[in-house]
Amino acid sequence: MKFSVARDEWPVPYLIRYALLLIGLEDMGRWDKTAFRIPFRYRGRAAAITYEKFGMRFYLQHASQDEADRTAAVKAHREIVDNCNPLYGLSNRGYSSP
């Protein structure tokens, strides 16, 4: 599932990148129209934060046929965006390398 992240939620994308690198996650490097891509697992789900041509994106794995799983993925997205918001600080609780 792909989510866009509003500029007011993560106003400086590279601060998010550096904070994630500080807690031990790895940047997969530049790619076509992508400045960085950082994969990780959140509560057992594969996820990635990317900075693409049209802004920050957040990808989260979910079972496409399961509405309850989709709802849980949306909730996990909200948790991650809120936890990574520079105004709230960054916590490595719940995050791990893939």
CSV table of N, CA, C and O in Angstrom, one decimal:
chain,number,residue,atom,x,y,z
A,1,MET,N,0.9,-1.1,0.0
A,1,MET,CA,0.0,0.0,0.0
A,1,MET,C,0.9,1.2,0.0
A,1,MET,O,1.9,1.3,0.7
A,2,LYS,N,0.6,2.2,-0.8
A,2,LYS,CA,1.4,3.4,-0.9
A,2,LYS,C,0.7,4.6,-0.3
A,2,LYS,O,-0.5,4.8,-0.6
A,3,PHE,N,1.4,5.3,0.5
A,3,PHE,CA,0.9,6.5,1.1
A,3,PHE,C,1.7,7.7,0.8
A,3,PHE,O,3.0,7.6,0.8
A,4,SER,N,1.1,8.8,0.5
A,4,SER,CA,1.9,10.1,0.4
A,4,SER,C,2.0,10.7,1.8
A,4,SER,O,1.1,10.6,2.6
A,5,VAL,N,3.1,11.4,2.0
A,5,VAL,CA,3.3,12.0,3.3
A,5,VAL,C,3.3,13.5,3.1
A,5,VAL,O,4.1,14.0,2.3
A,6,ALA,N,2.4,14.3,3.7
A,6,ALA,CA,2.3,15.7,3.5
A,6,ALA,C,3.5,16.4,4.0
A,6,ALA,O,4.2,16.0,4.9
A,7,ARG,N,3.8,17.6,3.3
A,7,ARG,CA,5.0,18.4,3.7
A,7,ARG,C,4.9,18.9,5.1
A,7,ARG,O,5.9,19.0,5.8
A,8,ASP,N,3.7,19.2,5.6
A,8,ASP,CA,3.6,19.7,7.0
A,8,ASP,C,3.8,18.6,8.0
A,8,ASP,O,4.1,18.8,9.2
A,9,GLU,N,3.7,17.3,7.6
A,9,GLU,CA,4.0,16.2,8.5
A,9,GLU,C,5.5,15.9,8.6
A,9,GLU,O,6.0,15.7,9.7
A,10,TRP,N,6.2,15.9,7.5
A,10,TRP,CA,7.6,15.7,7.4
A,10,TRP,C,8.2,16.8,6.5
A,10,TRP,O,8.5,16.6,5.4
A,11,PRO,N,8.4,18.0,7.1
A,11,PRO,CA,8.8,19.1,6.3
A,11,PRO,C,10.2,19.1,5.7
A,11,PRO,O,10.5,19.7,4.7
A,12,VAL,N,11.1,18.4,6.4
A,12,VAL,CA,12.5,18.3,5.9
A,12,VAL,C,12.8,16.8,5.7
A,12,VAL,O,13.2,16.1,6.7
A,13,PRO,N,12.6,16.2,4.5
A,13,PRO,CA,12.8,14.8,4.3
A,13,PRO,C,14.1,14.2,4.7
A,13,PRO,O,14.2,13.1,5.2
A,14,TYR,N,15.2,15.0,4.5
A,14,TYR,CA,16.5,14.5,4.9
A,14,TYR,C,16.7,14.3,6.4
A,14,TYR,O,17.5,13.6,6.8
A,15,LEU,N,16.0,15.1,7.2
A,15,LEU,CA,16.0,14.9,8.6
A,15,LEU,C,15.5,13.5,9.0
A,15,LEU,O,16.0,12.8,9.9
A,16,ILE,N,14.4,13.1,8.3
A,16,ILE,CA,13.9,11.7,8.5
A,16,ILE,C,14.9,10.7,8.1
A,16,ILE,O,15.2,9.7,8.8
A,17,ARG,N,15.5,10.9,7.0
A,17,ARG,CA,16.5,10.0,6.5
A,17,ARG,C,17.7,9.8,7.5
A,17,ARG,O,18.1,8.7,7.9
A,18,TYR,N,18.2,11.0,7.9
A,18,TYR,CA,19.4,10.9,8.9
A,18,TYR,C,19.0,10.3,10.2
A,18,TYR,O,19.7,9.5,10.8
A,19,ALA,N,17.8,10.6,10.7
A,19,ALA,CA,17.3,10.0,11.9
A,19,ALA,C,17.2,8.4,11.8
A,19,ALA,O,17.6,7.7,12.7
A,20,LEU,N,16.6,8.0,10.7
A,20,LEU,CA,16.5,6.5,10.5
A,20,LEU,C,17.9,5.9,10.3
A,20,LEU,O,18.1,4.8,10.8
A,21,LEU,N,18.8,6.6,9.7
A,21,LEU,CA,20.2,6.0,9.6
A,21,LEU,C,20.8,5.9,11.0
A,21,LEU,O,21.6,5.0,11.3
A,22,LEU,N,20.5,6.9,11.8
A,22,LEU,CA,21.1,6.9,13.2
A,22,LEU,C,20.7,5.7,14.0
A,22,LEU,O,21.4,5.3,14.9
A,23,ILE,N,19.5,5.3,13.8
A,23,ILE,CA,19.0,4.1,14.5
A,23,ILE,C,19.3,2.8,13.9
A,23,ILE,O,18.9,1.7,14.3
A,24,GLY,N,20.2,2.8,12.8
A,24,GLY,CA,20.7,1.6,12.3
A,24,GLY,C,20.1,1.1,11.0
A,24,GLY,O,20.4,0.0,10.5
A,25,LEU,N,19.1,1.8,10.4
A,25,LEU,CA,18.5,1.4,9.2
A,25,LEU,C,19.4,1.8,8.0
A,25,LEU,O,20.3,2.7,8.2
A,26,GLU,N,19.2,1.2,6.9
A,26,GLU,CA,20.1,1.4,5.8
A,26,GLU,C,19.4,2.0,4.6
A,26,GLU,O,18.3,1.6,4.2
A,27,ASP,N,20.0,3.0,4.0
A,27,ASP,CA,19.5,3.6,2.8
A,27,ASP,C,19.9,2.8,1.6
A,27,ASP,O,21.1,2.4,1.4
A,28,MET,N,19.0,2.4,0.7
A,28,MET,CA,19.3,1.6,-0.4
A,28,MET,C,19.8,2.4,-1.6
A,28,MET,O,20.1,1.8,-2.7
A,29,GLY,N,19.9,3.7,-1.4
A,29,GLY,CA,20.6,4.5,-2.5
A,29,GLY,C,19.6,5.2,-3.4
A,29,GLY,O,18.4,5.0,-3.4
A,30,ARG,N,20.2,5.9,-4.3
A,30,ARG,CA,19.4,6.7,-5.3
A,30,ARG,C,18.9,5.7,-6.4
A,30,ARG,O,19.5,4.6,-6.7
A,31,TRP,N,17.8,6.0,-7.0
A,31,TRP,CA,17.2,5.2,-8.0
A,31,TRP,C,16.4,6.1,-9.0
A,31,TRP,O,16.4,7.3,-8.7
A,32,ASP,N,15.8,5.6,-10.0
A,32,ASP,CA,15.1,6.5,-11.0
A,32,ASP,C,14.1,7.3,-10.3
A,32,ASP,O,13.1,6.8,-9.7
A,33,LYS,N,14.3,8.7,-10.2
A,33,LYS,CA,13.4,9.6,-9.6
A,33,LYS,C,13.2,9.4,-8.1
A,33,LYS,O,12.2,9.9,-7.6
A,34,THR,N,14.1,8.8,-7.5
A,34,THR,CA,14.1,8.5,-6.1
A,34,THR,C,15.4,8.9,-5.4
A,34,THR,O,16.4,8.4,-5.8
A,35,ALA,N,15.3,9.8,-4.5
A,35,ALA,CA,16.6,10.3,-3.8
A,35,ALA,C,17.1,9.3,-2.8
A,35,ALA,O,18.3,9.1,-2.6
A,36,PHE,N,16.1,8.7,-2.0
A,36,PHE,CA,16.5,7.6,-1.1
A,36,PHE,C,15.3,6.7,-0.8
A,36,PHE,O,14.2,7.0,-1.0
A,37,ARG,N,15.7,5.5,-0.4
A,37,ARG,CA,14.7,4.5,-0.1
A,37,ARG,C,15.3,3.7,1.1
A,37,ARG,O,16.4,3.1,1.1
A,38,ILE,N,14.5,3.7,2.2
A,38,ILE,CA,14.9,3.1,3.4
A,38,ILE,C,13.9,2.0,3.8
A,38,ILE,O,12.8,2.3,4.3
A,39,PRO,N,14.2,0.7,3.6
A,39,PRO,CA,13.3,-0.4,4.0
A,39,PRO,C,13.5,-0.7,5.4
A,39,PRO,O,14.6,-0.6,6.0
A,40,PHE,N,12.4,-1.2,6.1
A,40,PHE,CA,12.5,-1.7,7.4
A,40,PHE,C,11.2,-2.5,7.7
A,40,PHE,O,10.4,-2.7,6.8
A,41,ARG,N,11.2,-3.1,8.9
A,41,ARG,CA,10.0,-3.8,9.3
A,41,ARG,C,9.3,-3.1,10.5
A,41,ARG,O,10.0,-2.6,11.3
A,42,TYR,N,8.0,-3.0,10.4
A,42,TYR,CA,7.3,-2.4,11.5
A,42,TYR,C,6.2,-3.3,12.0
A,42,TYR,O,5.3,-3.7,11.2
A,43,ARG,N,6.4,-3.8,13.2
A,43,ARG,CA,5.4,-4.8,13.8
A,43,ARG,C,5.1,-5.9,12.8
A,43,ARG,O,4.0,-6.3,12.6
A,44,GLY,N,6.2,-6.5,12.3
A,44,GLY,CA,6.1,-7.6,11.4
A,44,GLY,C,5.8,-7.3,9.9
A,44,GLY,O,5.8,-8.3,9.1
A,45,ARG,N,5.6,-6.1,9.6
A,45,ARG,CA,5.2,-5.7,8.2
A,45,ARG,C,6.4,-5.2,7.5
A,45,ARG,O,7.1,-4.3,8.0
A,46,ALA,N,6.6,-5.5,6.2
A,46,ALA,CA,7.6,-4.9,5.4
A,46,ALA,C,7.2,-3.5,5.1
A,46,ALA,O,6.0,-3.3,4.8
A,47,ALA,N,8.1,-2.5,5.2
A,47,ALA,CA,7.8,-1.2,4.9
A,47,ALA,C,9.0,-0.4,4.3
A,47,ALA,O,10.1,-1.0,4.4
A,48,ALA,N,8.7,0.7,3.7
A,48,ALA,CA,9.8,1.5,3.2
A,48,ALA,C,9.4,3.0,3.2
A,48,ALA,O,8.2,3.3,3.0
A,49,ILE,N,10.4,3.9,3.5
A,49,ILE,CA,10.2,5.3,3.3
A,49,ILE,C,11.0,5.8,2.2
A,49,ILE,O,12.2,5.4,2.1
A,50,THR,N,10.4,6.5,1.3
A,50,THR,CA,11.2,7.0,0.1
A,50,THR,C,10.9,8.5,-0.1
A,50,THR,O,9.9,9.0,0.3
A,51,TYR,N,11.9,9.1,-0.7
A,51,TYR,CA,11.8,10.5,-1.1
A,51,TYR,C,11.8,10.5,-2.7
A,51,TYR,O,12.9,10.3,-3.2
A,52,GLU,N,10.7,10.7,-3.3
A,52,GLU,CA,10.6,10.6,-4.7
A,52,GLU,C,10.4,11.9,-5.4
A,52,GLU,O,10.3,13.0,-4.7
A,53,LYS,N,10.3,12.0,-6.7
A,53,LYS,CA,10.2,13.2,-7.4
A,53,LYS,C,9.0,14.1,-6.9
A,53,LYS,O,9.2,15.3,-6.8
A,54,PHE,N,7.9,13.5,-6.6
A,54,PHE,CA,6.8,14.3,-6.1
A,54,PHE,C,6.5,14.2,-4.6
A,54,PHE,O,5.4,14.5,-4.1
A,55,GLY,N,7.6,14.0,-3.8
A,55,GLY,CA,7.5,14.0,-2.4
A,55,GLY,C,7.8,12.7,-1.7
A,55,GLY,O,8.2,11.7,-2.3
A,56,MET,N,7.6,12.8,-0.4
A,56,MET,CA,7.8,11.6,0.5
A,56,MET,C,6.7,10.6,0.2
A,56,MET,O,5.5,11.0,0.1
A,57,ARG,N,7.1,9.3,0.2
A,57,ARG,CA,6.2,8.2,0.1
A,57,ARG,C,6.5,7.2,1.2
A,57,ARG,O,7.6,7.1,1.6
A,58,PHE,N,5.5,6.5,1.6
A,58,PHE,CA,5.6,5.5,2.6
A,58,PHE,C,4.9,4.3,2.0
A,58,PHE,O,3.7,4.3,1.6
A,59,TYR,N,5.6,3.1,2.0
A,59,TYR,CA,5.1,1.9,1.5
A,59,TYR,C,4.9,0.9,2.6
A,59,TYR,O,5.8,0.8,3.5
A,60,LEU,N,3.8,0.2,2.7
A,60,LEU,CA,3.5,-0.7,3.8
A,60,LEU,C,2.9,-2.0,3.2
A,60,LEU,O,1.9,-1.9,2.5
A,61,GLN,N,3.4,-3.1,3.5
A,61,GLN,CA,2.8,-4.4,3.0
A,61,GLN,C,1.5,-4.7,3.7
A,61,GLN,O,1.4,-4.5,4.9
A,62,HIS,N,0.6,-5.2,3.0
A,62,HIS,CA,-0.7,-5.6,3.6
A,62,HIS,C,-1.3,-6.7,2.6
A,62,HIS,O,-1.0,-6.8,1.5
A,63,ALA,N,-2.2,-7.5,3.2
A,63,ALA,CA,-3.0,-8.5,2.4
A,63,ALA,C,-4.1,-7.8,1.7
A,63,ALA,O,-5.0,-7.2,2.3
A,64,SER,N,-4.0,-7.7,0.4
A,64,SER,CA,-5.0,-6.9,-0.4
A,64,SER,C,-6.4,-7.3,-0.3
A,64,SER,O,-7.3,-6.5,-0.4
A,65,GLN,N,-6.7,-8.6,0.0
A,65,GLN,CA,-8.1,-9.1,0.1
A,65,GLN,C,-8.7,-9.0,1.5
A,65,GLN,O,-9.8,-9.2,1.7
A,66,ASP,N,-7.9,-8.6,2.5
A,66,ASP,CA,-8.3,-8.6,3.9
A,66,ASP,C,-8.5,-7.2,4.4
A,66,ASP,O,-7.6,-6.4,4.6
A,67,GLU,N,-9.8,-6.8,4.5
A,67,GLU,CA,-10.1,-5.4,4.9
A,67,GLU,C,-9.6,-5.1,6.3
A,67,GLU,O,-9.1,-4.0,6.6
A,68,ALA,N,-9.6,-6.0,7.2
A,68,ALA,CA,-9.1,-5.8,8.6
A,68,ALA,C,-7.6,-5.5,8.5
A,68,ALA,O,-7.0,-4.7,9.2
A,69,ASP,N,-6.8,-6.3,7.6
A,69,ASP,CA,-5.4,-6.1,7.5
A,69,ASP,C,-5.1,-4.7,6.9
A,69,ASP,O,-4.2,-4.0,7.2
A,70,ARG,N,-6.0,-4.3,5.9
A,70,ARG,CA,-5.8,-3.0,5.3
A,70,ARG,C,-6.0,-1.9,6.4
A,70,ARG,O,-5.3,-0.9,6.4
A,71,THR,N,-7.0,-2.0,7.2
A,71,THR,CA,-7.3,-1.1,8.3
A,71,THR,C,-6.1,-1.0,9.3
A,71,THR,O,-5.7,0.1,9.7
A,72,ALA,N,-5.5,-2.2,9.6
A,72,ALA,CA,-4.3,-2.2,10.5
A,72,ALA,C,-3.1,-1.5,9.8
A,72,ALA,O,-2.4,-0.9,10.5
A,73,ALA,N,-3.0,-1.7,8.5
A,73,ALA,CA,-1.9,-1.0,7.7
A,73,ALA,C,-2.1,0.5,7.8
A,73,ALA,O,-1.1,1.2,8.0
A,74,VAL,N,-3.3,1.0,7.6
A,74,VAL,CA,-3.5,2.4,7.7
A,74,VAL,C,-3.2,2.9,9.1
A,74,VAL,O,-2.6,4.0,9.2
A,75,LYS,N,-3.6,2.2,10.1
A,75,LYS,CA,-3.2,2.6,11.5
A,75,LYS,C,-1.7,2.6,11.7
A,75,LYS,O,-1.2,3.5,12.3
A,76,ALA,N,-1.0,1.6,11.2
A,76,ALA,CA,0.4,1.5,11.3
A,76,ALA,C,1.1,2.7,10.6
A,76,ALA,O,2.0,3.3,11.1
A,77,HIS,N,0.6,3.0,9.4
A,77,HIS,CA,1.1,4.2,8.7
A,77,HIS,C,1.0,5.5,9.5
A,77,HIS,O,1.9,6.2,9.7
A,78,ARG,N,-0.2,5.7,10.2
A,78,ARG,CA,-0.4,6.8,11.0
A,78,ARG,C,0.6,6.9,12.2
A,78,ARG,O,1.2,7.9,12.5
A,79,GLU,N,0.8,5.7,12.8
A,79,GLU,CA,1.7,5.6,13.9
A,79,GLU,C,3.2,6.0,13.5
A,79,GLU,O,3.8,6.7,14.2
A,80,ILE,N,3.6,5.5,12.3
A,80,ILE,CA,4.9,5.7,11.9
A,80,ILE,C,5.1,7.2,11.5
A,80,ILE,O,6.1,7.8,11.9
A,81,VAL,N,4.2,7.8,10.8
A,81,VAL,CA,4.3,9.2,10.4
A,81,VAL,C,4.3,10.1,11.7
A,81,VAL,O,5.1,10.9,11.8
A,82,ASP,N,3.5,9.8,12.7
A,82,ASP,CA,3.5,10.5,13.9
A,82,ASP,C,4.8,10.4,14.7
A,82,ASP,O,5.3,11.3,15.2
A,83,ASN,N,5.3,9.1,14.7
A,83,ASN,CA,6.6,8.9,15.5
A,83,ASN,C,7.8,9.5,14.8
A,83,ASN,O,8.8,9.8,15.5
A,84,CYS,N,7.7,9.6,13.5
A,84,CYS,CA,8.9,10.2,12.7
A,84,CYS,C,8.8,11.7,12.6
A,84,CYS,O,9.7,12.3,12.1
A,85,ASN,N,7.7,12.3,13.0
A,85,ASN,CA,7.5,13.7,12.8
A,85,ASN,C,8.6,14.4,13.6
A,85,ASN,O,8.7,14.2,14.8
A,86,PRO,N,9.4,15.3,13.0
A,86,PRO,CA,10.4,16.0,13.7
A,86,PRO,C,10.0,16.8,14.9
A,86,PRO,O,10.7,17.0,15.9
A,87,LEU,N,8.7,17.1,15.0
A,87,LEU,CA,8.2,17.9,16.1
A,87,LEU,C,8.1,17.0,17.4
A,87,LEU,O,8.1,17.4,18.5
A,88,TYR,N,7.9,15.7,17.1
A,88,TYR,CA,7.7,14.7,18.2
A,88,TYR,C,9.0,13.9,18.5
A,88,TYR,O,9.0,13.2,19.5
A,89,GLY,N,9.9,14.0,17.7
A,89,GLY,CA,11.2,13.2,17.9
A,89,GLY,C,11.0,11.8,17.2
A,89,GLY,O,10.0,11.5,16.7
A,90,LEU,N,12.1,11.1,17.2
A,90,LEU,CA,12.1,9.8,16.6
A,90,LEU,C,12.4,8.7,17.6
A,90,LEU,O,13.3,8.8,18.4
A,91,SER,N,11.6,7.7,17.6
A,91,SER,CA,11.8,6.6,18.6
A,91,SER,C,12.1,5.3,17.8
A,91,SER,O,11.4,5.1,16.8
A,92,ASN,N,13.0,4.5,18.2
A,92,ASN,CA,13.3,3.3,17.4
A,92,ASN,C,12.5,2.1,18.0
A,92,ASN,O,12.6,1.0,17.6
A,93,ARG,N,11.5,2.4,18.9
A,93,ARG,CA,10.7,1.3,19.4
A,93,ARG,C,9.8,0.8,18.3
A,93,ARG,O,9.1,1.5,17.7
A,94,GLY,N,9.8,-0.5,18.1
A,94,GLY,CA,9.0,-1.1,17.1
A,94,GLY,C,9.6,-1.2,15.7
A,94,GLY,O,9.1,-1.9,14.8
A,95,TYR,N,10.8,-0.6,15.5
A,95,TYR,CA,11.5,-0.7,14.2
A,95,TYR,C,12.6,-1.7,14.2
A,95,TYR,O,13.3,-1.8,15.2
A,96,SER,N,12.8,-2.3,13.1
A,96,SER,CA,14.0,-3.2,13.0
A,96,SER,C,14.4,-3.3,11.5
A,96,SER,O,13.6,-3.0,10.6
A,97,SER,N,15.6,-3.6,11.2
A,97,SER,CA,16.1,-3.8,9.9
A,97,SER,C,15.4,-5.0,9.2
A,97,SER,O,15.1,-5.9,9.9
A,98,PRO,N,15.2,-4.9,7.9
A,98,PRO,CA,14.5,-6.1,7.2
A,98,PRO,C,15.4,-7.3,7.2
A,98,PRO,O,16.5,-7.4,7.5
